[in-house]
Short mmCIF file of C-alpha atoms and ligand atoms in Angstrom, two decimals:
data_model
loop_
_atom_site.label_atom_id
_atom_site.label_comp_id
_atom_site.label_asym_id
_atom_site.label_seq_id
_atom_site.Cartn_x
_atom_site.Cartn_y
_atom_site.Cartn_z
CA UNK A 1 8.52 23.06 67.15
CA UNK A 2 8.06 25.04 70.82
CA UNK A 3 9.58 24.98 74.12
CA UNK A 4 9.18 26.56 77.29
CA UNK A 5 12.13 27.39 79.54
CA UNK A 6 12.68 29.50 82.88
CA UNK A 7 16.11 30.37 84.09
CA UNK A 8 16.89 32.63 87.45
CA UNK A 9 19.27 35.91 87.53
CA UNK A 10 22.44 35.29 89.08
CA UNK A 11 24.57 37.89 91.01
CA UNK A 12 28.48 37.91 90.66
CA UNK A 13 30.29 37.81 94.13
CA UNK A 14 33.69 37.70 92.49
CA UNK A 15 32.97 40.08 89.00
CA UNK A 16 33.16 39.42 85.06
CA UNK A 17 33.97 42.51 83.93
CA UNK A 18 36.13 42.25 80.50
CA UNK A 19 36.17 39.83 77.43
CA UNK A 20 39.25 38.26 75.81
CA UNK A 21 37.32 37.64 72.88
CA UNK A 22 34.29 39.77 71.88
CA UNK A 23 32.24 37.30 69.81
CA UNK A 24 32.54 33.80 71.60
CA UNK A 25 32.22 35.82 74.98
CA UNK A 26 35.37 34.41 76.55
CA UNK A 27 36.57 36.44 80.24
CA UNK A 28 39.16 37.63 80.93
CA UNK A 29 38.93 36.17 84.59
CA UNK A 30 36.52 33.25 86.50
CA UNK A 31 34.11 34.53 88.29
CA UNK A 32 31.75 32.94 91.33
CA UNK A 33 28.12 34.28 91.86
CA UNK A 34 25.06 32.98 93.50
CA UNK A 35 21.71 31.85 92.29
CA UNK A 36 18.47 33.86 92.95
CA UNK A 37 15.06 33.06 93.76
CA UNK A 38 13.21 36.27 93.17
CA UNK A 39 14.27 37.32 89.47
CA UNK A 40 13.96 35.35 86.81
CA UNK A 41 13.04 35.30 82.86
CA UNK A 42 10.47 32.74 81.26
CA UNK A 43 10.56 32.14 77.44
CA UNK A 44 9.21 30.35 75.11
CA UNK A 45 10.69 29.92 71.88
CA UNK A 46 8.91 28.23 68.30
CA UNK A 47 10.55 27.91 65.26
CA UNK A 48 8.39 27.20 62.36
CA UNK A 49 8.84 27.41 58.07
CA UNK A 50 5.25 28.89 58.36
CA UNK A 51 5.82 31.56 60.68
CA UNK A 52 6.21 34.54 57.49
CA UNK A 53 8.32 37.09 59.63
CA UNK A 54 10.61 36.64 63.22
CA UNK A 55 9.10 38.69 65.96
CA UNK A 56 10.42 39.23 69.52
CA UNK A 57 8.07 40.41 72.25
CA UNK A 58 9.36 41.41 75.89
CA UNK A 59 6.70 41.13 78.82
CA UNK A 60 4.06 41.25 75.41
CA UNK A 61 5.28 44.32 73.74
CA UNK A 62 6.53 43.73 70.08
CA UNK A 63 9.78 44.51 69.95
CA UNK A 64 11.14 47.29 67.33
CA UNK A 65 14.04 45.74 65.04
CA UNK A 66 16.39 47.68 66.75
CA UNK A 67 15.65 46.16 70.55
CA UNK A 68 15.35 42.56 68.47
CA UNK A 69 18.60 43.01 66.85
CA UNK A 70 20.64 41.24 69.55
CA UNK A 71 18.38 38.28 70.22
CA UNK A 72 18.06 37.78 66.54
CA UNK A 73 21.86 37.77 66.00
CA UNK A 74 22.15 35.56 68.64
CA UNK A 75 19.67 32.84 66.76
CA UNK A 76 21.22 33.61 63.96
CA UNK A 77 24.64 32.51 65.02
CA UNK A 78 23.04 29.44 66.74
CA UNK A 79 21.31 28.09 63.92
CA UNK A 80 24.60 28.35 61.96
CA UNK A 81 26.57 26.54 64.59
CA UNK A 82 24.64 23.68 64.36
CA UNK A 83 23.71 24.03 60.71
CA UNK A 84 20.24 24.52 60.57
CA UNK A 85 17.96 26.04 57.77
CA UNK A 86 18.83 29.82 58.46
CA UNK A 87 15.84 30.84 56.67
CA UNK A 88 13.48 29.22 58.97
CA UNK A 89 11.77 32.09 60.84
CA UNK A 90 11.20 31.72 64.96
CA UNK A 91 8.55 33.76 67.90
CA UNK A 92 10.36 34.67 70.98
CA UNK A 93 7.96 35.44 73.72
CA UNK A 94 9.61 36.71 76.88
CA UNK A 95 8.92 37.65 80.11
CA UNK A 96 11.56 39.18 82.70
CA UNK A 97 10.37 38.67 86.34
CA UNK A 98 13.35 40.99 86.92
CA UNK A 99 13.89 44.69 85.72
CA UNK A 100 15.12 45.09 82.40
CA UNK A 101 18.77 46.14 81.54
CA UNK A 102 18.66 48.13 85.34
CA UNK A 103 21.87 45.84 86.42
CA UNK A 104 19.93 43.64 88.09
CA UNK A 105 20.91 40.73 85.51
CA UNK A 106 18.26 40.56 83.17
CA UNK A 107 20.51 39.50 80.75
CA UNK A 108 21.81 36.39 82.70
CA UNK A 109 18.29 35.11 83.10
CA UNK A 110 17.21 36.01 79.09
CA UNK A 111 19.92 34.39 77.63
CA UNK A 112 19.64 31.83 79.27
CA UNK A 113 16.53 30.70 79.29
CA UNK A 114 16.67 31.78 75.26
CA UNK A 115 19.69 29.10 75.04
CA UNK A 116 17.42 26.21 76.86
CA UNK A 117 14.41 26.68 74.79
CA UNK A 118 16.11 27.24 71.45
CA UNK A 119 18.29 23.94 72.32
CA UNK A 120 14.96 22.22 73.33
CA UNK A 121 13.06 23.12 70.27
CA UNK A 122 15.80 21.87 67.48
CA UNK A 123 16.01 18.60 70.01
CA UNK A 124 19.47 19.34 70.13
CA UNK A 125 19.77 17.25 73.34
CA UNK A 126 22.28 18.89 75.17
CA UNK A 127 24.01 18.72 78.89
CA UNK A 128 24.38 21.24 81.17
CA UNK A 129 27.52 22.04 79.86
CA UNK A 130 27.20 22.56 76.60
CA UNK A 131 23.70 24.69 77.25
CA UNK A 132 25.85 26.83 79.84
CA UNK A 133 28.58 27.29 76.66
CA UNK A 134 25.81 28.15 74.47
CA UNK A 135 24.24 30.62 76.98
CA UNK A 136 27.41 32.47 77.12
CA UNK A 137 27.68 33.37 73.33
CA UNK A 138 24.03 35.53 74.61
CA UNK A 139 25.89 37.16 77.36
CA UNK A 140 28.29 35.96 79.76
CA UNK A 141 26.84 36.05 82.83
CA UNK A 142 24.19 33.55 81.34
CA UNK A 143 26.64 30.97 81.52
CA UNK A 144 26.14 31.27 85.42
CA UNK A 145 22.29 30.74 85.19
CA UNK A 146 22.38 27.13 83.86
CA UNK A 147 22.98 26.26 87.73
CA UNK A 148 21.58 27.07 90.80
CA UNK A 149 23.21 27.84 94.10
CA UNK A 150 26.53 28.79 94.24
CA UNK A 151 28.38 28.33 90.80
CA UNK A 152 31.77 29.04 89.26
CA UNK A 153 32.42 30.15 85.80
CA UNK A 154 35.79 28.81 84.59
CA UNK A 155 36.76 31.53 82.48
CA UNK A 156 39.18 28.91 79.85
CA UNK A 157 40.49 30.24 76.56
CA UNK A 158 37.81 28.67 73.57
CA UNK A 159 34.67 28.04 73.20
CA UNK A 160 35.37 24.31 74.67
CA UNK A 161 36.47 25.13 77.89
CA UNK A 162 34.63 27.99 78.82
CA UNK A 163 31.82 27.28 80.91
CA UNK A 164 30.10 27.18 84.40
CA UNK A 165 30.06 24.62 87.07
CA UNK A 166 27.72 24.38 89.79
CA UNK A 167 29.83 24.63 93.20
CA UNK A 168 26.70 23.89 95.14
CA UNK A 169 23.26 23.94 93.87
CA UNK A 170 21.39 23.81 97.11
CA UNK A 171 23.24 25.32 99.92
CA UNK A 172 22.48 24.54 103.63
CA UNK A 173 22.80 28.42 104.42
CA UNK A 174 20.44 31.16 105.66
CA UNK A 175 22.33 33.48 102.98
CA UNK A 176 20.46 36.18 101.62
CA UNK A 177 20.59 39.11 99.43
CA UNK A 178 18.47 42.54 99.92
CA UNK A 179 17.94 43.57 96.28
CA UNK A 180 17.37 47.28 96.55
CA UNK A 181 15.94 48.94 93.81
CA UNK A 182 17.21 52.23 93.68
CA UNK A 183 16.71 52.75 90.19
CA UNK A 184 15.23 50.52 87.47
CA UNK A 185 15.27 52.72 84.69
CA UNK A 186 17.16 51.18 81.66
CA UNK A 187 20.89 52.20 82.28
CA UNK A 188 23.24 54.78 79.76
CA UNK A 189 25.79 52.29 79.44
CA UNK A 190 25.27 48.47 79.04
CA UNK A 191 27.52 45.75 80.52
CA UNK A 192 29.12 44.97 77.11
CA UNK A 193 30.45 48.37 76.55
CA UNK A 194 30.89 49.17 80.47
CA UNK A 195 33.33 46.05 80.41
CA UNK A 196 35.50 47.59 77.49
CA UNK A 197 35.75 50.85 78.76
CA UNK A 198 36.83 49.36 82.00
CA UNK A 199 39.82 47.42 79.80
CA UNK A 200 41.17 51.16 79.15
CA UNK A 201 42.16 51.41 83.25
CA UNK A 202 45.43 51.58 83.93
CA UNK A 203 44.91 49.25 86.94
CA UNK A 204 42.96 46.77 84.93
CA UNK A 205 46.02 44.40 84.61
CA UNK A 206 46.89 44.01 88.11
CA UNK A 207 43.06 43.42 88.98
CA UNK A 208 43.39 40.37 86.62
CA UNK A 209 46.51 38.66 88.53
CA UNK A 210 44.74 38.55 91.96
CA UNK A 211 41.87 36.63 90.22
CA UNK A 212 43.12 33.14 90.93
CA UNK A 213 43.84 33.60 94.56
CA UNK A 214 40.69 35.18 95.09
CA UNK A 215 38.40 32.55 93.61
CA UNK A 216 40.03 30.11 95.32
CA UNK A 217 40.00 32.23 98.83
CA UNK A 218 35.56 32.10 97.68
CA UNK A 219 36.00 28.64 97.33
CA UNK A 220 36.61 27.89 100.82
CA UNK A 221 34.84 30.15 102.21
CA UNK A 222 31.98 28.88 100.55
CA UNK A 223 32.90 25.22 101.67
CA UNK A 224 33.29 26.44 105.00
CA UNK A 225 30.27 28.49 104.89
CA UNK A 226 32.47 31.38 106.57
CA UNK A 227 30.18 34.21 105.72
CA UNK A 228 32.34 36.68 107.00
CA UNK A 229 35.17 35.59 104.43
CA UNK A 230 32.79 35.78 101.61
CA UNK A 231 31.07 39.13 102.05
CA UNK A 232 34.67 40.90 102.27
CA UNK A 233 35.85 39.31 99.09
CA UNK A 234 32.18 40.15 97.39
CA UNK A 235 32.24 43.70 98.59
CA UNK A 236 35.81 43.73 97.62
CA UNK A 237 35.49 42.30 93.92
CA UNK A 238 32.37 45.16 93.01
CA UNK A 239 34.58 47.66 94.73
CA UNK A 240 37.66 46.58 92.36
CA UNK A 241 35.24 46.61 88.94
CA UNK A 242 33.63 49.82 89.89
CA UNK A 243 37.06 51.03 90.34
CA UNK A 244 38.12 49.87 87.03
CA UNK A 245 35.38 52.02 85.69
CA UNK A 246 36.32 55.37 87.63
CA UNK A 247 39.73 54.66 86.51
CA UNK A 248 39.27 53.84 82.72
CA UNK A 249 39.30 56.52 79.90
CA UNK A 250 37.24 58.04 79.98
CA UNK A 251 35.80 57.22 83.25
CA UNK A 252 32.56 57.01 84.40
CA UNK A 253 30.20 55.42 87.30
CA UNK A 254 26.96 53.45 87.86
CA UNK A 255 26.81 54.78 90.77
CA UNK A 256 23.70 57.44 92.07
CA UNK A 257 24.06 59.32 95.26
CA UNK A 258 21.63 56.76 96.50
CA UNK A 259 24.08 53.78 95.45
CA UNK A 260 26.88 55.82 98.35
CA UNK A 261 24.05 56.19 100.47
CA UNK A 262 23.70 52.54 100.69
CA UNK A 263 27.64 51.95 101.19
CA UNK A 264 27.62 53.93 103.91
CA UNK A 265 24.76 52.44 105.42
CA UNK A 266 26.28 48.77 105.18
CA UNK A 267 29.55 50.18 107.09
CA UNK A 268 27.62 51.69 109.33
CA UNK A 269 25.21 48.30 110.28
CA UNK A 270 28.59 46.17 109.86
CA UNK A 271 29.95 48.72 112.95
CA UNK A 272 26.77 48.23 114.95
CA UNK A 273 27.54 44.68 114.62
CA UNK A 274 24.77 43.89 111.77
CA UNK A 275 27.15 41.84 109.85
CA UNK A 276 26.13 42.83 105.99
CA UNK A 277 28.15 43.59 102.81
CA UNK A 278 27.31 44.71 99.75
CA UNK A 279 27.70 43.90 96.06
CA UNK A 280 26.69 46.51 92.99
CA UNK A 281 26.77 45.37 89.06
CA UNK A 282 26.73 47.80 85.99
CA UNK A 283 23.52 49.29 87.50
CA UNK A 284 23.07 52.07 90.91
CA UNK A 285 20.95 48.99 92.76
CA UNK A 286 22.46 47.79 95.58
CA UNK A 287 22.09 44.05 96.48
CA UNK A 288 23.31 43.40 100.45
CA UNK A 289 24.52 39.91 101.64
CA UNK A 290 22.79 38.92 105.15
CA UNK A 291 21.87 35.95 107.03
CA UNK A 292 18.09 35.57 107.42
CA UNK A 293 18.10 36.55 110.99
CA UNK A 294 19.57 39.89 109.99
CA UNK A 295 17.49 40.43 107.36
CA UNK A 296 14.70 42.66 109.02
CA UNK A 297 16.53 45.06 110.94
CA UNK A 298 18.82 45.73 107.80
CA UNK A 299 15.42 46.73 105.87
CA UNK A 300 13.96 48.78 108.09
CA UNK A 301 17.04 50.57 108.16
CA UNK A 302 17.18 51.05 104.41
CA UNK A 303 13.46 52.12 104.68
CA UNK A 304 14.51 54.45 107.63
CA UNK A 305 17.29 56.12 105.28
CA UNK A 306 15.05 55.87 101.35
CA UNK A 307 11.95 55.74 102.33
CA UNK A 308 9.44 54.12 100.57
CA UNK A 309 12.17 52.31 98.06
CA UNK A 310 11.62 48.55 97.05
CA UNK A 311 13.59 46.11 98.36
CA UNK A 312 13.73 42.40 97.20
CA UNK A 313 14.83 39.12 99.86
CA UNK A 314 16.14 36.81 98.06
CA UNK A 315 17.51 33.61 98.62
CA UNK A 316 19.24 30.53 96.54
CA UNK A 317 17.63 29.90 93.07
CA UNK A 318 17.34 26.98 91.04
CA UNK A 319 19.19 26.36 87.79
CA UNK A 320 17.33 26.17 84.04
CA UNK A 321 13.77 24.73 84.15
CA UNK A 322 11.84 23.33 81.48
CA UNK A 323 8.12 24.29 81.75
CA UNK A 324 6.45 21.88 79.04
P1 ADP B 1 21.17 43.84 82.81
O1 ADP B 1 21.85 44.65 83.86
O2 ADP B 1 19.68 43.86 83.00
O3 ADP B 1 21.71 42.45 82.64
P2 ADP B 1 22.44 44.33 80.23
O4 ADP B 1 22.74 45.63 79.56
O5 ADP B 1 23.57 43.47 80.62
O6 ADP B 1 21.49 44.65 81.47
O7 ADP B 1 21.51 43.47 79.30
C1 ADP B 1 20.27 43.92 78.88
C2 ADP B 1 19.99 43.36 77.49
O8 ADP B 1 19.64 41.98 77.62
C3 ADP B 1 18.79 43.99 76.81
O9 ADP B 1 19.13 45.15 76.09
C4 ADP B 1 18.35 42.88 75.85
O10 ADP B 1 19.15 42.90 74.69
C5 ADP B 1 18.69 41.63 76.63
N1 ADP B 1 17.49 41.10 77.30
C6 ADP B 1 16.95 41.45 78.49
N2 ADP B 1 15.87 40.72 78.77
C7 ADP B 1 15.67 39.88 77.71
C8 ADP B 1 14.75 38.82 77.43
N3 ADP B 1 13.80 38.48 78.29
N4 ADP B 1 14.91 38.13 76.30
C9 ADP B 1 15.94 38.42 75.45
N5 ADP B 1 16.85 39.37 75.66
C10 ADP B 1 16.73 40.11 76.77
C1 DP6 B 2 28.57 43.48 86.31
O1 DP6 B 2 26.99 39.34 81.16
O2 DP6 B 2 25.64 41.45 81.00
O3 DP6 B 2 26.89 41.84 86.06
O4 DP6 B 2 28.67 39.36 78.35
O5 DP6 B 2 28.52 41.66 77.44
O6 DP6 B 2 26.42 40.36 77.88
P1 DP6 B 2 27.86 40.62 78.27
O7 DP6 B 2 27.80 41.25 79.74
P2 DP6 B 2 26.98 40.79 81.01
O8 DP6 B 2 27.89 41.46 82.16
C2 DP6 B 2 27.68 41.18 83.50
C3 DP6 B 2 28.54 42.07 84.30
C4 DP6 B 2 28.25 42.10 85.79
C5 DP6 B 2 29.15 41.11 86.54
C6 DP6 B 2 28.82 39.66 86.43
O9 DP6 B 2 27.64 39.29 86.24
O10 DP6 B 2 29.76 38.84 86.60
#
């Protein structure tokens, strides 16, 4: 048995960034990010007793055992939790529309789209829900990309109430994000084991209690559509986590000198009354929040400043897809 399935990168405006349990992928904190059009990851998984040896292939290229070795854990645990024939082999063929492992969420859109089509293929006949739970044991932030739009992920405490909701799947906003690639090669340090150095911060606590208010403070802002409101707390919540990660111990940064460039750049536009704020993941890229109007101006003053870097508008994405 096949299926098909595409699912679109998400972007955190209010950050995971820490796990209070490793293997069932549970936060430490809820987080809020926004759905995007321009990145996404098709795959299509089979799972056949004929099929004499699992393969993976990313964007066609067979995957050594090593790169595999997290995708095929991840079947792995799936077929156990729903007790089927571990010794029946499976073909992954993947594609990322989005750069790999550069902190531009390839990892959100993989898993998944990996948890749709595995869930499709065993006819496991699923809800949204439960595919967003089984997305997370992939990676966390692939809880987010069941949904489209703005969505929350409640953070809970087991593997029951841990999951994403959408907030709203098709907003009536000219919102948009600037994805600018400022380097795509694959990063030193992943998410997973950014996020536990980041737990070694001595300020890591106290980022945790202001969670609550500030999802909620998101929450209205994104009811309100008070764009203002939500870029702070965005440019605030990336400033926090990559604070967490100069802070831990030993620290360390994602950041380039490009990445400060950018910063800058935003402050200055926001002072020549661009309005503009930025967000950055476990990656140097910069993504910058804008209204459509804006948009233009903001990238020819990126191109003005890199030069001849690529930058990527995107707007609201839609949640999982089935393509067959
Ligand atoms: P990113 O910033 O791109 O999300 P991460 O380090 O969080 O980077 O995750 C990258 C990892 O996600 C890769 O090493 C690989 O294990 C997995 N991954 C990326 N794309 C795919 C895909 N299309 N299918 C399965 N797994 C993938
Ligand atoms: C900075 O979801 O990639 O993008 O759960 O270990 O797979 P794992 O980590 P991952 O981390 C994403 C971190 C982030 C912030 C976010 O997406 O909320």
């Amino acid at each position: 048995m096949k299926a098909k399935a595409r699912a679109h990168t998400n972007i955190a405006l209010i950050k995971y960034w820490g796990k209070a349990d490793k293997a069932l992928k549970l936060p430490l904190m809820s987080s809020i990010s926004m759905t995007l059009d321009a990145f996404y990851t098709e795959t299509e998984f089979e799972h056949d007793p004929k099929i004499s040896e699992s393969s993976f292939y990313l964007n066609d290229v067979k995957q050594s055992p090593a790169q595999s070795q997290r995708v095929f854990d991840y079947i792995n645990e799936l077929q156990k939790k729903y007790n089927l024939d571990p010794n029946e082999n499976f073909e992954i063929h993947s594609y990322n529309h989005v750069p790999t492992s550069a902190g531009l969420a390839s990892s959100a859109s993989a898993f998944a789209a990996l948890a749709a089509c595995f869930a499709k293929s065993y006819q496991l006949d699923l809800d949204k829900t439960q595919l967003s739970r089984l997305a997370r044991l992939g990676s966390g932030s692939a809880t987010r990309s069941i949904f489209g739009g703005f969505v929350e992920w409640i953070k809970g405490d087991n593997d029951l109430n841990s999951y994403a909701q959408a907030l709203n799947e098709h907003p009536d906003w000219d919102l948009h994000m600037l994805a600018v690639e400022v380097n795509t090669k694959q990063k030193k340090i992943s998410s997973s084991k950014g996020m536990e150095l980041a737990q070694h911060s001595n300020y890591y606590q106290d980022w945790l209690k202001q969670n609550d208010s500030e999802i909620q403070a998101m929450k209205s802002a994104i009811s309100n559509h008070d764009f203002s409101t939500l870029g702070q707390i965005s440019e605030n919540s990336a400033n926090e986590m990559h604070a967490m990660n100069l802070t831990a111990n030993p620290g360390f940064t994602y950041f380039e000198p490009d990445t400060i460039s950018l910063i800058n750049l935003v402050h200055e536009l926001r002072n020549s009354g661009i309005e503009c704020y930025y967000t950055i993941d476990a990656g140097p890229n910069v993504k910058i929040l804008c209204t459509l109007r804006n948009s233009k101006k903001i990238i020819s003053a990126i191109h003005n400043l890199l030069g001849n870097v690529k930058i990527v508008n995107a707007g609201f994405g839609p949640g999982i897809e089935y393509l067959d």
